[in-house]
mmCIF file of C-alpha atoms in Angstrom:
data_model
loop_
_atom_site.group_PDB
_atom_site.id
_atom_site.type_symbol
_atom_site.label_atom_id
_atom_site.label_comp_id
_atom_site.label_asym_id
_atom_site.label_seq_id
_atom_site.Cartn_x
_atom_site.Cartn_y
_atom_site.Cartn_z
ATOM 1 C CA MET A 252 61.158 39.539 58.301
ATOM 2 C CA SER A 253 58.840 39.818 55.399
ATOM 3 C CA LEU A 254 57.725 36.499 55.189
ATOM 4 C CA VAL A 255 56.964 36.160 59.108
ATOM 5 C CA MET A 256 54.775 39.717 58.328
ATOM 6 C CA ALA A 257 53.123 37.506 55.437
ATOM 7 C CA GLY A 258 52.202 34.430 57.536
ATOM 8 C CA VAL A 259 50.832 36.647 60.384
ATOM 9 C CA VAL A 260 48.695 38.590 57.953
ATOM 10 C CA GLY A 261 47.504 35.266 56.522
ATOM 11 C CA ALA A 262 46.630 34.095 59.988
ATOM 12 C CA LEU A 263 44.531 37.119 60.610
ATOM 13 C CA PHE A 264 43.161 36.767 57.780
ATOM 14 C CA GLY A 265 42.127 32.942 58.431
ATOM 15 C CA ALA A 266 40.798 34.383 61.932
ATOM 16 C CA GLY A 267 38.627 36.524 60.407
ATOM 17 C CA LEU A 268 37.087 34.187 58.199
ATOM 18 C CA LEU A 269 36.578 31.958 61.060
ATOM 19 C CA VAL A 270 35.074 34.368 63.445
ATOM 20 C CA SER A 271 33.093 35.803 60.668
ATOM 21 C CA GLY A 272 30.763 32.487 59.580
ATOM 22 C CA MET A 273 32.273 32.337 56.385
ATOM 23 C CA THR A 274 33.571 28.964 56.952
ATOM 24 C CA GLN A 275 30.169 27.364 57.490
ATOM 25 C CA PRO A 276 28.798 26.168 54.357
ATOM 26 C CA ALA A 277 25.585 25.957 55.805
ATOM 27 C CA LYS A 278 25.625 29.556 56.446
ATOM 28 C CA VAL A 279 26.956 30.752 53.211
ATOM 29 C CA ILE A 280 24.372 28.787 51.542
ATOM 30 C CA GLY A 281 21.865 30.333 53.897
ATOM 31 C CA PHE A 282 22.994 34.023 52.884
ATOM 32 C CA LEU A 283 22.784 33.267 49.200
ATOM 33 C CA ASP A 284 19.369 31.130 49.172
ATOM 34 C CA VAL A 285 17.568 34.579 48.888
ATOM 35 C CA ALA A 286 14.239 33.004 48.330
ATOM 36 C CA GLY A 287 14.731 30.704 51.011
ATOM 37 C CA GLY A 288 14.929 30.909 54.701
ATOM 38 C CA TRP A 289 17.480 34.123 54.275
ATOM 39 C CA ASP A 290 20.171 34.602 56.644
ATOM 40 C CA PRO A 291 21.504 38.410 56.082
ATOM 41 C CA SER A 292 24.099 37.997 58.775
ATOM 42 C CA LEU A 293 27.048 37.318 56.157
ATOM 43 C CA ALA A 294 26.355 40.778 54.220
ATOM 44 C CA PHE A 295 27.869 42.209 57.205
ATOM 45 C CA VAL A 296 31.090 40.381 56.545
ATOM 46 C CA MET A 297 31.478 42.195 53.371
ATOM 47 C CA GLY A 298 30.385 45.548 54.754
ATOM 48 C CA GLY A 299 33.027 45.174 57.615
ATOM 49 C CA ALA A 300 35.822 44.166 55.589
ATOM 50 C CA VAL A 301 35.057 46.533 52.940
ATOM 51 C CA VAL A 302 34.809 49.569 55.255
ATOM 52 C CA VAL A 303 38.303 48.948 57.119
ATOM 53 C CA TYR A 304 39.920 48.327 54.318
ATOM 54 C CA GLY A 305 38.365 51.131 52.159
ATOM 55 C CA LEU A 306 39.721 53.303 55.021
ATOM 56 C CA ALA A 307 43.136 51.800 55.269
ATOM 57 C CA TRP A 308 43.761 51.317 51.600
ATOM 58 C CA ARG A 309 43.224 55.357 51.017
ATOM 59 C CA LEU A 310 45.510 55.977 54.239
ATOM 60 C CA VAL A 311 48.170 53.786 52.920
ATOM 61 C CA ARG A 312 48.197 55.215 49.274
ATOM 62 C CA ALA A 313 48.087 58.860 50.605
ATOM 63 C CA ARG A 314 50.987 58.857 53.060
ATOM 64 C CA ARG A 315 53.445 56.278 51.179
ATOM 65 C CA ARG A 316 55.412 55.842 48.102
ATOM 66 C CA GLU A 317 56.069 52.214 48.393
ATOM 67 C CA PRO A 318 54.962 49.357 50.684
ATOM 68 C CA TRP A 319 57.627 48.126 53.690
ATOM 69 C CA PHE A 320 59.062 45.332 51.649
ATOM 70 C CA ASP A 321 58.626 45.959 47.944
ATOM 71 C CA ALA A 322 59.871 48.895 45.571
ATOM 72 C CA ALA A 323 56.429 49.651 44.586
ATOM 73 C CA PHE A 324 52.768 48.865 44.954
ATOM 74 C CA HIS A 325 51.088 46.333 42.622
ATOM 75 C CA LEU A 326 47.468 47.435 41.660
ATOM 76 C CA PRO A 327 45.223 45.983 38.968
ATOM 77 C CA THR A 328 44.856 48.786 36.093
ATOM 78 C CA ARG A 329 42.310 47.187 33.796
ATOM 79 C CA ARG A 330 38.880 48.859 34.003
ATOM 80 C CA ASP A 331 37.070 47.141 31.268
ATOM 81 C CA LEU A 332 34.583 44.251 31.537
ATOM 82 C CA ASP A 333 35.014 41.209 29.144
ATOM 83 C CA ALA A 334 33.543 37.930 28.813
ATOM 84 C CA ARG A 335 36.332 36.069 30.790
ATOM 85 C CA LEU A 336 35.801 38.411 33.932
ATOM 86 C CA LEU A 337 32.054 37.847 33.593
ATOM 87 C CA GLY A 338 32.069 33.934 32.680
ATOM 88 C CA GLY A 339 34.480 33.276 35.323
ATOM 89 C CA ALA A 340 32.682 35.004 37.916
ATOM 90 C CA ALA A 341 29.498 33.317 37.029
ATOM 91 C CA ILE A 342 30.983 29.917 37.189
ATOM 92 C CA PHE A 343 32.767 30.758 40.463
ATOM 93 C CA GLY A 344 29.288 31.623 41.769
ATOM 94 C CA VAL A 345 27.883 28.355 41.028
ATOM 95 C CA GLY A 346 30.750 26.711 42.667
ATOM 96 C CA TRP A 347 30.026 28.821 45.614
ATOM 97 C CA GLY A 348 26.364 28.435 45.841
ATOM 98 C CA LEU A 349 26.668 24.644 45.610
ATOM 99 C CA GLY A 350 29.492 24.172 48.008
ATOM 100 C CA GLY A 351 29.112 26.945 50.286
ATOM 101 C CA LEU A 352 32.872 27.776 50.059
ATOM 102 C CA CYS A 353 34.753 30.252 48.772
ATOM 103 C CA PRO A 354 38.759 29.795 48.086
ATOM 104 C CA GLY A 355 40.020 31.194 51.755
ATOM 105 C CA PRO A 356 37.039 29.596 53.780
ATOM 106 C CA GLY A 357 38.019 26.310 51.754
ATOM 107 C CA LEU A 358 41.692 26.622 52.703
ATOM 108 C CA VAL A 359 40.914 27.033 56.311
ATOM 109 C CA ALA A 360 38.635 24.440 56.570
ATOM 110 C CA ALA A 361 41.498 22.082 54.925
ATOM 111 C CA GLY A 362 43.615 23.130 57.591
ATOM 112 C CA GLY A 363 41.171 22.288 60.024
ATOM 113 C CA GLY A 364 41.341 18.775 58.992
ATOM 114 C CA ALA A 365 37.976 18.638 57.515
ATOM 115 C CA THR A 366 37.106 16.210 54.906
ATOM 116 C CA THR A 367 34.892 18.526 53.078
ATOM 117 C CA GLY A 368 37.518 21.397 52.987
ATOM 118 C CA LEU A 369 40.428 18.999 51.772
ATOM 119 C CA ALA A 370 38.204 17.604 49.108
ATOM 120 C CA PHE A 371 36.973 21.147 47.932
ATOM 121 C CA VAL A 372 40.569 22.337 48.054
ATOM 122 C CA ALA A 373 42.084 19.646 46.009
ATOM 123 C CA ALA A 374 39.588 19.783 43.697
ATOM 124 C CA MET A 375 39.951 23.697 43.540
ATOM 125 C CA LEU A 376 43.454 23.238 42.530
ATOM 126 C CA VAL A 377 42.595 20.688 39.598
ATOM 127 C CA GLY A 378 40.277 23.503 38.517
ATOM 128 C CA LEU A 379 42.742 26.280 38.786
ATOM 129 C CA LEU A 380 45.248 24.225 36.783
ATOM 130 C CA ALA A 381 42.775 23.333 34.304
ATOM 131 C CA GLN A 382 42.006 26.836 33.373
ATOM 132 C CA ARG A 383 45.441 27.713 32.917
ATOM 133 C CA ARG A 384 45.898 25.044 30.450
ATOM 134 C CA PHE A 385 42.611 26.000 28.911
ATOM 135 C CA ALA A 386 43.830 29.444 29.171
ATOM 136 C CA ARG A 387 47.081 28.650 27.210
ATOM 137 C CA GLY A 388 45.134 26.743 24.529
ATOM 138 C CA MET B 21 21.667 43.305 66.979
ATOM 139 C CA PRO B 22 21.835 39.275 66.752
ATOM 140 C CA THR B 23 25.076 38.044 67.847
ATOM 141 C CA SER B 24 25.802 36.428 64.530
ATOM 142 C CA TRP B 25 25.703 39.842 62.926
ATOM 143 C CA LEU B 26 28.252 41.291 65.334
ATOM 144 C CA LEU B 27 30.484 38.389 64.687
ATOM 145 C CA ALA B 28 30.125 38.619 61.071
ATOM 146 C CA LEU B 29 31.073 42.545 61.363
ATOM 147 C CA GLY B 30 33.880 41.622 63.508
ATOM 148 C CA GLY B 31 35.060 38.917 61.389
ATOM 149 C CA GLY B 32 34.930 41.360 58.225
ATOM 150 C CA ALA B 33 36.545 44.059 60.041
ATOM 151 C CA LEU B 34 39.541 41.826 60.607
ATOM 152 C CA ILE B 35 39.742 40.467 57.204
ATOM 153 C CA GLY B 36 39.711 44.043 55.760
ATOM 154 C CA ALA B 37 42.398 44.950 58.670
ATOM 155 C CA ALA B 38 44.662 42.086 57.235
ATOM 156 C CA SER B 39 44.165 42.964 53.890
ATOM 157 C CA ALA B 40 45.210 46.433 54.541
ATOM 158 C CA LEU B 41 48.391 44.924 56.337
ATOM 159 C CA LEU B 42 49.274 43.028 53.295
ATOM 160 C CA PHE B 43 49.150 45.995 51.303
ATOM 161 C CA LEU B 44 51.093 48.064 53.679
ATOM 162 C CA THR B 45 53.680 45.825 53.945
ATOM 163 C CA HIS B 46 53.658 44.019 50.634
ATOM 164 C CA GLY B 47 51.808 46.218 48.365
ATOM 165 C CA ARG B 48 49.682 43.376 47.220
ATOM 166 C CA ILE B 49 46.024 42.487 46.931
ATOM 167 C CA ALA B 50 44.649 39.839 49.139
ATOM 168 C CA GLY B 51 42.815 38.085 46.586
ATOM 169 C CA ILE B 52 43.184 34.305 47.927
ATOM 170 C CA SER B 53 42.647 32.734 44.538
ATOM 171 C CA GLY B 54 45.098 35.241 43.143
ATOM 172 C CA VAL B 55 47.867 34.555 45.975
ATOM 173 C CA LEU B 56 47.150 30.777 45.371
ATOM 174 C CA GLY B 57 47.245 31.053 41.577
ATOM 175 C CA GLY B 58 50.750 32.504 41.714
ATOM 176 C CA LEU B 59 51.949 29.318 43.138
ATOM 177 C CA LEU B 60 51.014 26.989 40.436
ATOM 178 C CA PRO B 61 52.775 26.472 36.889
ATOM 179 C CA PRO B 62 53.695 29.196 35.649
ATOM 180 C CA ALA B 63 54.484 29.904 38.640
ATOM 181 C CA ALA B 64 55.072 33.852 39.487
ATOM 182 C CA PRO B 65 58.610 34.900 40.571
ATOM 183 C CA ASP B 66 57.451 36.080 43.975
ATOM 184 C CA ARG B 67 56.542 32.731 45.469
ATOM 185 C CA ALA B 68 57.706 33.103 49.129
ATOM 186 C CA TRP B 69 55.448 35.962 50.366
ATOM 187 C CA ARG B 70 52.731 33.719 48.805
ATOM 188 C CA LEU B 71 53.458 30.754 50.329
ATOM 189 C CA ALA B 72 53.951 32.318 54.033
ATOM 190 C CA PHE B 73 50.726 34.034 53.698
ATOM 191 C CA LEU B 74 48.772 30.938 52.876
ATOM 192 C CA VAL B 75 50.593 28.819 55.476
ATOM 193 C CA GLY B 76 49.316 31.187 57.885
ATOM 194 C CA LEU B 77 45.518 31.154 56.504
ATOM 195 C CA VAL B 78 45.652 27.104 57.045
ATOM 196 C CA ALA B 79 47.447 27.703 60.553
ATOM 197 C CA ALA B 80 44.215 29.463 61.196
ATOM 198 C CA GLY B 81 42.236 26.642 60.233
ATOM 199 C CA VAL B 82 44.651 24.119 62.311
ATOM 200 C CA ALA B 83 44.127 26.606 65.590
ATOM 201 C CA GLY B 84 40.437 27.156 64.793
ATOM 202 C CA ALA B 85 39.691 23.488 64.691
ATOM 203 C CA VAL B 86 41.175 23.007 68.077
ATOM 204 C CA VAL B 87 39.975 26.511 69.693
ATOM 205 C CA ALA B 88 36.369 26.746 68.141
ATOM 206 C CA PRO B 89 35.461 23.755 66.691
ATOM 207 C CA SER B 90 32.235 24.647 65.500
ATOM 208 C CA ALA B 91 33.573 27.410 63.574
ATOM 209 C CA ILE B 92 34.451 24.983 60.806
ATOM 210 C CA GLY B 93 30.872 23.725 59.770
ATOM 211 C CA ALA B 94 30.145 20.459 57.991
ATOM 212 C CA SER B 95 29.245 20.280 54.573
ATOM 213 C CA VAL B 96 25.309 20.295 53.491
ATOM 214 C CA ARG B 97 26.104 18.567 50.628
ATOM 215 C CA PRO B 98 27.235 15.362 49.403
ATOM 216 C CA LEU B 99 30.927 14.869 48.593
ATOM 217 C CA LEU B 100 30.518 14.751 44.860
ATOM 218 C CA ALA B 101 28.766 17.933 45.195
ATOM 219 C CA VAL B 102 31.460 19.581 46.947
ATOM 220 C CA VAL B 103 34.223 18.406 44.493
ATOM 221 C CA ALA B 104 32.196 19.656 41.775
ATOM 222 C CA ALA B 105 31.915 22.773 43.900
ATOM 223 C CA GLY B 106 35.818 22.926 44.070
ATOM 224 C CA LEU B 107 36.344 22.774 40.396
ATOM 225 C CA LEU B 108 33.926 25.238 39.288
ATOM 226 C CA VAL B 109 35.419 27.525 42.305
ATOM 227 C CA GLY B 110 39.039 26.862 41.044
ATOM 228 C CA PHE B 111 38.056 27.209 37.248
ATOM 229 C CA GLY B 112 36.112 30.347 37.649
ATOM 230 C CA THR B 113 38.369 32.201 39.790
ATOM 231 C CA GLY B 114 40.880 31.786 37.499
ATOM 232 C CA LEU B 115 39.411 32.610 34.445
ATOM 233 C CA GLY B 116 37.395 35.756 36.377
ATOM 234 C CA SER B 117 40.820 36.593 37.966
ATOM 235 C CA GLY B 118 39.328 36.746 41.444
ATOM 236 C CA CYS B 119 37.067 35.832 44.131
ATOM 237 C CA THR B 120 35.066 36.922 47.197
ATOM 238 C CA SER B 121 38.262 38.486 48.572
ATOM 239 C CA GLY B 122 40.022 39.779 45.547
ATOM 240 C CA HIS B 123 36.965 41.522 43.818
ATOM 241 C CA GLY B 124 34.481 41.441 46.847
ATOM 242 C CA VAL B 125 36.889 43.087 49.613
ATOM 243 C CA CYS B 126 39.744 44.615 47.798
ATOM 244 C CA GLY B 127 38.201 45.714 44.458
ATOM 245 C CA LEU B 128 34.788 47.013 45.950
ATOM 246 C CA SER B 129 36.706 49.123 48.047
ATOM 247 C CA ARG B 130 39.042 50.404 45.401
ATOM 248 C CA GLY B 131 35.911 51.223 43.388
ATOM 249 C CA SER B 132 36.746 49.023 40.584
ATOM 250 C CA PRO B 133 34.123 48.691 37.810
ATOM 251 C CA ARG B 134 35.722 45.017 37.088
ATOM 252 C CA SER B 135 35.339 43.953 40.519
ATOM 253 C CA LEU B 136 31.674 45.322 40.813
ATOM 254 C CA ALA B 137 30.543 43.659 37.673
ATOM 255 C CA ALA B 138 32.186 40.575 39.144
ATOM 256 C CA VAL B 139 30.381 40.544 42.355
ATOM 257 C CA MET B 140 27.145 41.241 41.389
ATOM 258 C CA THR B 141 27.730 37.943 38.628
ATOM 259 C CA PHE B 142 28.960 35.578 41.295
ATOM 260 C CA MET B 143 26.213 36.823 43.782
ATOM 261 C CA ALA B 144 23.616 36.547 41.141
ATOM 262 C CA THR B 145 24.388 32.903 40.290
ATOM 263 C CA GLY B 146 25.477 31.760 43.639
ATOM 264 C CA ALA B 147 21.930 32.699 44.609
ATOM 265 C CA ALA B 148 20.227 30.955 41.922
ATOM 266 C CA THR B 149 22.394 27.989 42.454
ATOM 267 C CA ALA B 150 21.572 27.960 46.488
ATOM 268 C CA PHE B 151 17.763 27.911 45.283
ATOM 269 C CA VAL B 152 18.233 25.541 42.741
ATOM 270 C CA ALA B 153 20.471 22.908 44.900
ATOM 271 C CA GLY B 154 17.864 23.835 47.843
ATOM 272 C CA VAL B 155 14.990 22.780 45.884
ATOM 273 C CA VAL B 156 16.476 19.544 44.331
ATOM 274 C CA SER B 157 18.007 17.876 47.455
#
């Protein structure tokens, strides 16, 4: 049951990405290219998601001691800023602005069989693995 | 309000709802790069829900390609640039512990200072890259 739920939630997330326009690289790049012919529509994706998640997340935290299928909630606790966080975010942004895809939309596009999505996801996995090797030194 | 704004808002709300459901059921942050990263070596012990979530996400892409093919856009860059983008996105999200979903949606909603800094950073480098790539190509 827990795995079925995880799968359904993943599909919902993917449907949201498809509806929102995040799986269209041209649209994403049009949003990021503020200095070009700016398309502001994708700002509403983050806006809608943050409002819904922000409210629902607080409601869950206030009403429950643990999630349905686990003994405890898993939340990041760090609040400090460091070079890894900012450097990683900077590198990610360059990739996002170059290809117009971030991890979720990349996986959805790969599922749709788009050559772009498949190539992007394959490269992303190599990048993630390389980072782990780099981190271990 | 233009249709694309409404779709963005609705899709965003769906993404927020899916993320909230994952938190309610599994107590986890719906950060795609983090969910995926836990499946790569050295893998996290909780691989099952991660895999189920990602299968659902990819399945949404499979269904999307049939139901609404135009939702998955073609690349606006040559394949080599897409591969470079994937490498950077994988490496950067690994190093910076998150992407658009983990830092952007979940982190901002929780008021995490790390996520706010990450979002401002990847938005800035994303905008700069989209601008430069637009001028060059």
